[in-house]
């Protein structure tokens, strides 16, 4: 009797090295995806998060981890890509200066290209509309629009292989995310969320990313394994 081969589901997972993307990677793996991790050296303020991304990818046993170099610091416009703009240490109204112009649009576009090359119909990204910093490219409206564009702009989409942008964290609080990841065995000590971590990956405990992370662990009733400066 001939045994039919089951096609492995492939997914491109954007892995920044932070708490959210590590959780998304764990969720994708738990759902049975063969995971291809994608990180970016985009001219960000520090590279500690890239070292964290490498640790997370190894921890999760991804099929491949690719780091793509982009020079978004050439255009600047963000506290994360321009050293002359200070990272705010107090909450502010509106879209903060840590917003990197068009970052998720660029990242997802690169992910889309790699998805076509390896014939992956799923792209996973850890955007969130609950505990987030007011970034316009983290909203469900943006994801829906990008997914429509992805299926119009690609050979896969035109030929009927629907591309899906998966956002499993979209409606979760930071506490929910931490709880989910902990249950899936994520080692959050390996992750770096801080906007201005030092070379050893130690967090500042003052920026918006640090505040959200601290509250997440506190509300989840879990020990925060973050190393602080």
Backbone as numpy.savetxt, mean C-alpha at the origin, in Angstrom:
# Nx Ny Nz CAx CAy CAz Cx Cy Cz
-7.78 -41.39 -16.03 -8.63 -40.19 -16.03 -7.75 -38.94 -16.03
-8.05 -38.03 -16.92 -7.25 -36.81 -17.03 -7.67 -35.81 -15.95
-6.68 -35.28 -15.27 -6.95 -34.29 -14.23 -6.77 -32.89 -14.81
-7.81 -32.08 -14.68 -7.73 -30.71 -15.22 -6.89 -29.83 -14.29
-6.06 -29.01 -14.89 -5.23 -28.10 -14.11 -6.06 -26.88 -13.68
-5.89 -26.50 -12.45 -6.57 -25.30 -11.96 -5.63 -24.11 -12.14
-6.14 -23.07 -12.81 -5.32 -21.88 -13.02 -5.12 -21.14 -11.70
-3.88 -20.81 -11.41 -3.59 -20.05 -10.20 -4.01 -18.60 -10.38
-4.72 -18.06 -9.40 -5.11 -16.65 -9.45 -3.90 -15.80 -9.07
-3.55 -14.87 -9.93 -2.41 -14.00 -9.66 -2.91 -12.61 -9.25
-2.17 -11.98 -8.35 -2.52 -10.63 -7.95 -1.25 -9.79 -7.79
-1.32 -8.57 -8.31 -0.29 -7.57 -8.02 -0.70 -6.88 -6.73
0.16 -6.88 -5.74 -0.15 -6.23 -4.46 0.84 -5.10 -4.23
0.32 -3.87 -4.11 1.20 -2.73 -3.82 1.64 -2.81 -2.37
2.94 -2.88 -2.16 3.50 -3.05 -0.82 4.46 -1.90 -0.53
4.04 -1.00 0.34 4.86 0.18 0.65 5.85 -0.09 1.78
5.53 -1.10 2.60 6.32 -1.34 3.80 5.57 -0.92 5.05
4.40 -0.31 4.84 3.59 0.15 5.96 2.61 -0.89 6.46
1.88 -0.52 7.49 0.92 -1.41 8.15 -0.20 -1.85 7.22
-0.79 -0.90 6.50 -1.94 -1.21 5.65 -1.58 -2.18 4.53
-0.51 -1.90 3.81 -0.17 -2.74 2.66 0.25 -4.14 3.10
0.88 -4.25 4.27 1.24 -5.58 4.79 -0.02 -6.39 5.07
-1.04 -5.72 5.58 -2.31 -6.38 5.86 -2.99 -6.84 4.57
-2.96 -5.97 3.56 -3.56 -6.31 2.27 -2.86 -7.53 1.66
-1.54 -7.57 1.77 -0.78 -8.70 1.24 -1.18 -9.99 1.95
-1.32 -9.93 3.27 -1.73 -11.11 4.04 -3.14 -11.55 3.65
-4.02 -10.60 3.42 -5.39 -10.92 3.03 -5.43 -11.57 1.65
-4.64 -11.03 0.73 -4.60 -11.60 -0.63 -4.07 -13.03 -0.61
-3.03 -13.24 0.19 -2.47 -14.58 0.32 -3.49 -15.54 0.91
-4.22 -15.08 1.93 -5.23 -15.92 2.58 -6.37 -16.28 1.63
-6.61 -15.41 0.65 -7.66 -15.65 -0.34 -7.20 -16.55 -1.47
-5.96 -17.01 -1.40 -5.47 -17.96 -2.38 -4.77 -17.38 -3.58
-4.50 -16.09 -3.56 -3.80 -15.46 -4.67 -2.31 -15.81 -4.65
-1.73 -15.97 -5.83 -0.28 -16.01 -5.98 0.14 -14.55 -6.06
0.86 -14.08 -5.05 1.09 -12.65 -4.90 2.41 -12.17 -5.49
2.31 -11.08 -6.23 3.46 -10.39 -6.79 3.50 -9.01 -6.15
4.49 -8.79 -5.30 4.57 -7.54 -4.54 5.25 -6.46 -5.38
4.69 -5.26 -5.34 5.23 -4.12 -6.09 5.46 -2.94 -5.16
6.71 -2.49 -5.10 7.08 -1.33 -4.28 7.71 -0.26 -5.16
7.79 0.95 -4.63 8.32 2.06 -5.41 9.36 2.86 -4.64
10.50 3.06 -5.27 11.48 4.01 -4.78 11.24 5.29 -5.58
10.39 6.16 -5.03 9.88 7.28 -5.82 10.48 8.64 -5.42
11.57 8.58 -4.66 12.18 9.82 -4.21 11.60 10.28 -2.89
11.06 9.33 -2.12 10.46 9.65 -0.83 11.53 10.08 0.19
11.05 10.67 1.25 11.92 11.27 2.26 12.89 10.27 2.87
12.48 9.02 3.02 13.38 8.00 3.58 13.14 6.67 2.89
14.12 5.79 2.94 14.00 4.48 2.29 13.79 3.35 3.30
13.59 3.71 4.57 13.34 2.69 5.60 12.11 1.87 5.25
11.13 2.51 4.61 9.91 1.78 4.26 10.18 0.74 3.18
11.16 1.00 2.30 11.50 0.01 1.28 12.17 -1.22 1.91
12.98 -0.97 2.91 13.57 -2.09 3.65 12.48 -2.89 4.35
11.48 -2.17 4.87 10.34 -2.83 5.51 9.54 -3.63 4.48
9.37 -3.08 3.29 8.64 -3.78 2.23 9.32 -5.08 1.88
10.64 -5.06 1.86 11.40 -6.27 1.57 11.16 -7.32 2.67
11.17 -6.87 3.92 10.93 -7.80 5.03 9.52 -8.41 4.95
8.55 -7.56 4.66 7.17 -8.02 4.58 6.99 -9.02 3.44
7.57 -8.70 2.29 7.46 -9.59 1.13 8.07 -10.96 1.42
9.20 -10.95 2.10 9.85 -12.22 2.47 9.01 -12.97 3.49
8.48 -12.24 4.46 7.66 -12.85 5.51 6.44 -13.55 4.90
5.87 -12.94 3.86 4.65 -13.47 3.26 4.91 -14.49 2.15
6.17 -14.65 1.77 6.50 -15.64 0.75 5.90 -15.33 -0.61
6.07 -14.09 -1.07 5.51 -13.70 -2.37 6.23 -14.41 -3.51
5.56 -14.50 -4.65 6.15 -15.13 -5.82 7.31 -14.29 -6.36
7.14 -12.98 -6.34 8.18 -12.06 -6.80 7.96 -10.70 -6.14
9.04 -10.00 -5.85 8.95 -8.64 -5.31 9.74 -7.72 -6.22
9.04 -6.78 -6.81 9.67 -5.85 -7.74 9.67 -4.45 -7.13
10.82 -3.77 -7.20 10.92 -2.38 -6.75 11.20 -1.51 -7.97
10.26 -0.63 -8.29 10.38 0.24 -9.46 10.83 1.63 -9.01
11.80 2.17 -9.71 12.31 3.51 -9.37 11.60 4.58 -10.20
11.03 5.54 -9.50 10.39 6.70 -10.11 10.96 7.94 -9.43
11.09 9.00 -10.17 11.66 10.21 -9.58 10.59 11.28 -9.38
9.63 10.99 -8.50 8.59 11.96 -8.23 9.14 13.17 -7.48
10.34 13.03 -6.91 10.97 14.18 -6.27 11.41 15.22 -7.31
11.45 14.83 -8.59 11.77 15.79 -9.64 10.69 16.86 -9.77
9.44 16.49 -9.45 8.36 17.49 -9.50 8.01 18.00 -8.11
8.37 17.25 -7.07 8.14 17.72 -5.70 6.67 17.94 -5.39
6.40 19.01 -4.64 5.03 19.36 -4.31 4.46 18.65 -3.09
5.32 17.91 -2.38 4.85 17.18 -1.20 5.94 17.16 -0.15
5.54 17.12 1.12 6.52 17.01 2.20 7.26 15.68 2.14
6.71 14.70 1.42 7.36 13.40 1.33 8.38 13.33 0.20
8.34 14.30 -0.72 9.27 14.28 -1.86 10.10 15.55 -1.98
9.91 16.48 -1.06 10.64 17.76 -1.10 11.11 18.09 0.32
12.41 18.02 0.53 12.96 18.24 1.88 12.76 19.66 2.39
12.41 20.58 1.49 12.20 21.97 1.93 10.81 22.17 2.54
9.95 21.15 2.42 8.61 21.21 3.01 8.59 20.31 4.25
8.30 20.88 5.40 8.32 20.12 6.65 7.12 19.19 6.75
7.35 18.03 7.32 6.25 17.10 7.63 5.49 17.67 8.82
4.19 17.90 8.69 3.42 18.46 9.82 3.33 17.48 10.98
3.39 18.03 12.19 3.31 17.20 13.39 2.05 17.49 14.20
1.16 18.25 13.58 -0.14 18.52 14.19 -1.21 18.33 13.12
-2.41 17.97 13.54 -3.49 17.76 12.59 -3.84 19.07 11.89
-4.19 18.97 10.60 -4.55 20.16 9.84 -5.81 19.89 9.03
-6.46 20.95 8.58 -7.67 20.83 7.78 -7.30 20.69 6.30
-8.22 20.09 5.55 -8.01 19.99 4.12 -7.01 18.90 3.75
-6.56 18.94 2.49 -5.60 17.96 2.00 -4.21 18.35 2.50
-3.55 17.48 3.26 -2.26 17.83 3.89 -1.11 17.87 2.89
-0.02 18.50 3.33 1.16 18.63 2.46 1.89 17.31 2.27
1.47 16.26 3.00 2.06 14.94 2.80 1.42 14.22 1.60
0.38 14.80 1.03 -0.20 14.25 -0.20 0.82 14.39 -1.33
1.10 13.28 -2.01 2.04 13.28 -3.15 1.22 13.36 -4.43
1.37 14.44 -5.21 0.55 14.63 -6.41 0.50 13.40 -7.32
-0.71 12.91 -7.54 -1.00 11.81 -8.48 -0.31 10.49 -8.13
0.15 10.32 -6.89 0.94 9.13 -6.55 0.20 7.82 -6.82
-1.01 7.68 -6.31 -1.70 6.41 -6.50 -2.08 6.17 -7.96
-2.32 7.24 -8.70 -2.59 7.10 -10.13 -1.37 6.53 -10.84
-0.19 7.06 -10.50 1.05 6.58 -11.10 1.33 5.15 -10.67
1.21 4.87 -9.37 1.50 3.54 -8.84 0.58 2.49 -9.47
-0.69 2.79 -9.52 -1.64 1.83 -10.09 -1.42 1.62 -11.58
-0.96 2.66 -12.27 -0.67 2.53 -13.70 0.49 1.57 -13.94
1.53 1.67 -13.11 2.66 0.74 -13.21 2.20 -0.68 -12.86
1.38 -0.79 -11.82 0.84 -2.09 -11.43 0.01 -2.70 -12.57
-0.74 -1.85 -13.25 -1.57 -2.30 -14.36 -0.70 -2.86 -15.49
0.40 -2.17 -15.77 1.31 -2.66 -16.80 1.89 -4.03 -16.45
2.32 -4.19 -15.20 2.88 -5.48 -14.78 1.80 -6.56 -14.78
0.58 -6.18 -14.42 -0.53 -7.14 -14.42 -0.75 -7.70 -15.82
-0.65 -6.84 -16.82 -0.81 -7.31 -18.19 0.30 -8.27 -18.59
1.52 -7.96 -18.17 2.67 -8.80 -18.53 2.53 -10.21 -17.97
2.09 -10.31 -16.71 1.99 -11.65 -16.09 0.57 -12.20 -16.12
-0.34 -11.48 -16.78 -1.74 -11.89 -16.92 -2.41 -12.07 -15.56
-2.28 -11.05 -14.74 -2.97 -11.01 -13.45 -4.19 -10.11 -13.59
-5.35 -10.60 -13.21 -6.57 -9.81 -13.35 -6.93 -9.05 -12.08
-6.09 -9.20 -11.05 -6.37 -8.52 -9.78 -5.19 -7.67 -9.34
-5.50 -6.45 -8.92 -4.51 -5.53 -8.34 -5.05 -5.15 -6.96
-4.20 -5.27 -5.94 -4.63 -5.00 -4.56 -3.88 -3.79 -4.00
-4.62 -2.88 -3.39 -4.02 -1.67 -2.84 -4.69 -1.34 -1.51
-3.92 -0.84 -0.55 -4.42 -0.61 0.80 -5.00 0.76 1.07
-5.75 1.32 0.13 -6.37 2.63 0.37 -7.53 2.46 1.33
-7.85 3.55 2.03 -8.82 3.50 3.10 -9.57 4.82 3.19
-10.89 4.75 3.34 -11.70 5.97 3.39 -12.21 6.28 4.79
-11.75 5.54 5.79 -12.19 5.77 7.17 -11.11 6.50 7.96
-10.04 5.79 8.32 -8.92 6.41 9.03 -7.84 6.78 8.01
-8.01 7.89 7.34 -7.02 8.29 6.34 -6.75 9.78 6.48
-5.83 10.29 5.68 -5.37 11.66 5.87 -6.03 12.67 4.94
-7.11 12.30 4.30 -7.80 13.23 3.41 -7.25 13.23 2.00
-6.53 12.19 1.62 -5.96 12.13 0.27 -7.05 11.82 -0.76
-7.14 12.60 -1.84 -8.20 12.37 -2.83 -8.06 11.05 -3.57
-6.83 10.51 -3.66 -6.63 9.26 -4.41 -6.75 8.03 -3.52
-7.43 8.18 -2.37 -7.75 7.04 -1.51 -9.26 6.81 -1.45
-10.01 7.59 -2.20 -11.47 7.50 -2.14 -12.02 6.41 -3.08
-13.16 5.82 -2.74 -13.75 4.80 -3.61 -14.07 5.33 -5.00
-14.43 6.62 -5.11 -14.73 7.19 -6.42 -13.52 7.12 -7.35
-12.34 7.36 -6.79 -11.11 7.29 -7.59 -10.85 5.86 -8.03
-10.98 4.91 -7.11 -10.72 3.50 -7.44 -11.67 3.02 -8.52
-12.94 3.36 -8.40 -13.94 2.96 -9.40 -13.59 3.54 -10.76
-13.18 4.80 -10.79 -12.82 5.45 -12.06 -11.58 4.81 -12.67
-10.59 4.49 -11.82 -9.36 3.87 -12.34 -9.67 2.48 -12.89
-10.52 1.73 -12.22 -10.85 0.38 -12.69 -11.54 0.45 -14.06
-12.43 1.42 -14.23 -13.07 1.58 -15.54 -12.04 1.89 -16.60
-11.14 2.81 -16.28 -10.08 3.17 -17.22 -9.20 1.98 -17.55
-8.85 1.18 -16.53 -7.97 0.03 -16.71 -8.56 -0.96 -17.71
-9.86 -1.14 -17.67 -10.49 -2.10 -18.58 -10.72 -1.53 -19.98
-10.64 -0.21 -20.10 -10.72 0.43 -21.41 -9.35 0.53 -22.08
-8.30 0.63 -21.27 -6.98 0.98 -21.79 -6.06 -0.20 -22.06
-6.51 -1.41 -21.74 -5.60 -2.56 -21.81 -6.09 -3.63 -22.78
-5.14 -4.39 -23.28 -5.45 -5.53 -24.15 -6.30 -6.54 -23.38
-5.93 -6.79 -22.11 -6.69 -7.72 -21.30 -8.15 -7.30 -21.19
-8.36 -6.04 -20.86 -9.72 -5.54 -20.69 -10.53 -5.62 -21.97
-9.93 -5.24 -23.08 -10.61 -5.24 -24.37 -10.98 -6.67 -24.79
-10.12 -7.63 -24.41 -10.36 -9.02 -24.79 -11.21 -9.78 -23.77
-11.76 -9.06 -22.80 -12.71 -9.67 -21.89 -12.15 -10.23 -20.60
-10.84 -10.03 -20.34 -10.25 -10.46 -19.07 -10.35 -9.28 -18.10
-11.45 -9.22 -17.36 -11.72 -8.05 -16.52 -10.66 -7.86 -15.44
-10.19 -6.65 -15.34 -9.21 -6.28 -14.32 -9.95 -5.66 -13.14
-9.65 -6.14 -11.94 -10.32 -5.65 -10.74 -9.30 -5.00 -9.81
-9.63 -3.81 -9.32 -8.81 -3.14 -8.32 -9.42 -3.47 -6.96
-8.72 -4.27 -6.18 -9.22 -4.73 -4.88 -8.77 -3.79 -3.77
-9.72 -3.33 -2.97 -9.43 -2.41 -1.86 -10.07 -2.96 -0.58
-9.53 -4.05 -0.03 -10.16 -4.71 1.12 -10.20 -3.89 2.40
-9.39 -2.82 2.46 -9.36 -2.00 3.68 -10.26 -0.77 3.59
-10.90 -0.57 2.46 -11.58 0.70 2.19 -12.51 1.14 3.32
-13.27 0.22 3.90 -14.27 0.60 4.91 -13.89 0.17 6.32
-12.61 -0.20 6.53 -12.17 -0.64 7.85 -11.50 0.49 8.62
-11.69 0.51 9.93 -10.95 1.45 10.77 -9.54 0.91 10.95
-8.65 1.75 11.45 -7.28 1.29 11.68 -7.24 0.15 12.69
-8.12 0.21 13.69 -8.20 -0.87 14.68 -8.65 -2.17 14.02
-9.62 -2.08 13.10 -10.09 -3.26 12.38 -8.96 -3.86 11.54
-8.18 -3.00 10.92 -7.08 -3.44 10.06 -6.03 -4.18 10.89
-5.66 -3.59 12.01 -4.66 -4.20 12.89 -5.15 -5.55 13.42
-6.42 -5.61 13.79 -6.99 -6.86 14.29 -6.98 -7.94 13.22
-7.41 -7.57 12.01 -7.45 -8.52 10.89 -6.05 -9.04 10.57
-5.08 -8.12 10.48 -3.72 -8.52 10.16 -3.09 -9.40 11.21
-3.37 -9.09 12.47 -2.84 -9.89 13.58 -3.37 -11.32 13.50
-4.66 -11.45 13.19 -5.27 -12.77 13.05 -4.64 -13.55 11.89
-4.16 -12.82 10.87 -3.55 -13.47 9.71 -2.04 -13.67 9.90
-1.53 -13.28 11.06 -0.13 -13.53 11.37 0.86 -12.48 10.89
0.38 -11.27 10.58 1.30 -10.21 10.16 2.18 -9.79 11.33
3.47 -9.70 11.08 4.40 -9.20 12.09 4.57 -7.70 11.87
3.78 -6.91 12.60 3.80 -5.46 12.38 5.10 -4.80 12.83
5.92 -5.51 13.58 7.23 -4.98 13.95 8.11 -4.82 12.72
7.79 -5.54 11.65 8.55 -5.45 10.41 8.16 -4.25 9.56
7.06 -3.59 9.91 6.53 -2.53 9.07 6.95 -1.13 9.54
6.95 -0.19 8.62 7.27 1.22 8.92 6.20 2.10 8.30
5.48 2.86 9.13 4.42 3.75 8.65 4.83 5.21 8.67
5.78 5.56 9.50 6.15 6.96 9.77 6.60 7.71 8.52
6.14 8.96 8.39 6.53 9.81 7.26 7.98 10.28 7.36
8.53 10.26 8.56 9.90 10.75 8.73 10.70 9.83 9.64
10.62 8.54 9.35 11.40 7.55 10.10 12.88 7.77 9.87
13.71 7.36 10.84 15.16 7.51 10.65 15.70 6.34 9.84
17.02 6.32 9.63 17.64 5.30 8.79 17.45 3.89 9.32
17.18 3.78 10.62 16.97 2.47 11.23 15.49 2.08 11.26
14.64 2.94 10.65 13.22 2.64 10.60 12.45 2.99 11.86
13.09 3.76 12.75 12.40 4.16 13.99 11.49 5.35 13.71
10.27 5.30 14.27 9.24 6.28 13.97 9.34 7.52 14.86
8.75 8.63 14.36 8.84 9.91 15.08 7.79 10.04 16.18
6.68 9.29 16.06 5.56 9.34 17.03 4.79 10.66 16.98
5.05 11.50 15.97 4.41 12.82 15.92 3.59 13.07 14.66
3.97 12.44 13.55 3.30 12.72 12.28 1.92 12.06 12.23
1.16 12.41 11.20 -0.20 11.89 11.06 -0.22 10.37 10.95
0.73 9.80 10.20 0.79 8.35 10.03 1.05 7.65 11.36
1.92 8.23 12.16 2.21 7.66 13.48 1.00 7.74 14.39
0.30 8.87 14.37 -0.88 9.04 15.23 -1.96 8.01 14.90
-2.23 7.83 13.61 -3.25 6.87 13.20 -2.87 5.46 13.59
-1.58 5.14 13.44 -1.09 3.81 13.79 -1.22 3.56 15.29
-0.82 4.54 16.10 -0.91 4.40 17.55 -2.35 4.19 18.00
-3.28 4.97 17.46 -4.69 4.86 17.82 -5.24 3.49 17.41
-4.79 3.00 16.26 -5.25 1.70 15.78 -4.93 0.58 16.76
-3.68 0.53 17.21 -3.29 -0.51 18.17 -4.00 -0.32 19.50
-4.12 0.93 19.92 -4.77 1.22 21.20 -6.22 0.77 21.19
-6.96 1.13 20.13 -8.38 0.77 20.05 -8.58 -0.72 19.84
-7.59 -1.37 19.21 -7.68 -2.82 19.01 -7.30 -3.59 20.26
-6.74 -2.89 21.26 -6.32 -3.54 22.50 -5.11 -4.42 22.31
-4.26 -4.03 21.37 -3.05 -4.81 21.05 -1.80 -4.00 21.35
-0.71 -4.70 21.64 0.56 -4.04 21.91 1.11 -3.47 20.62
1.52 -2.21 20.67 2.12 -1.54 19.51 3.60 -1.92 19.43
4.01 -2.66 18.37 5.40 -3.10 18.29 6.32 -2.09 17.60
5.79 -0.90 17.33 6.57 0.12 16.62 7.78 0.55 17.41
8.90 0.68 16.73 10.11 1.21 17.38 10.15 2.71 17.17
10.25 3.45 18.27 10.25 4.93 18.18 11.63 5.51 18.44
11.83 6.70 17.89 13.12 7.40 18.05 13.27 7.87 19.48
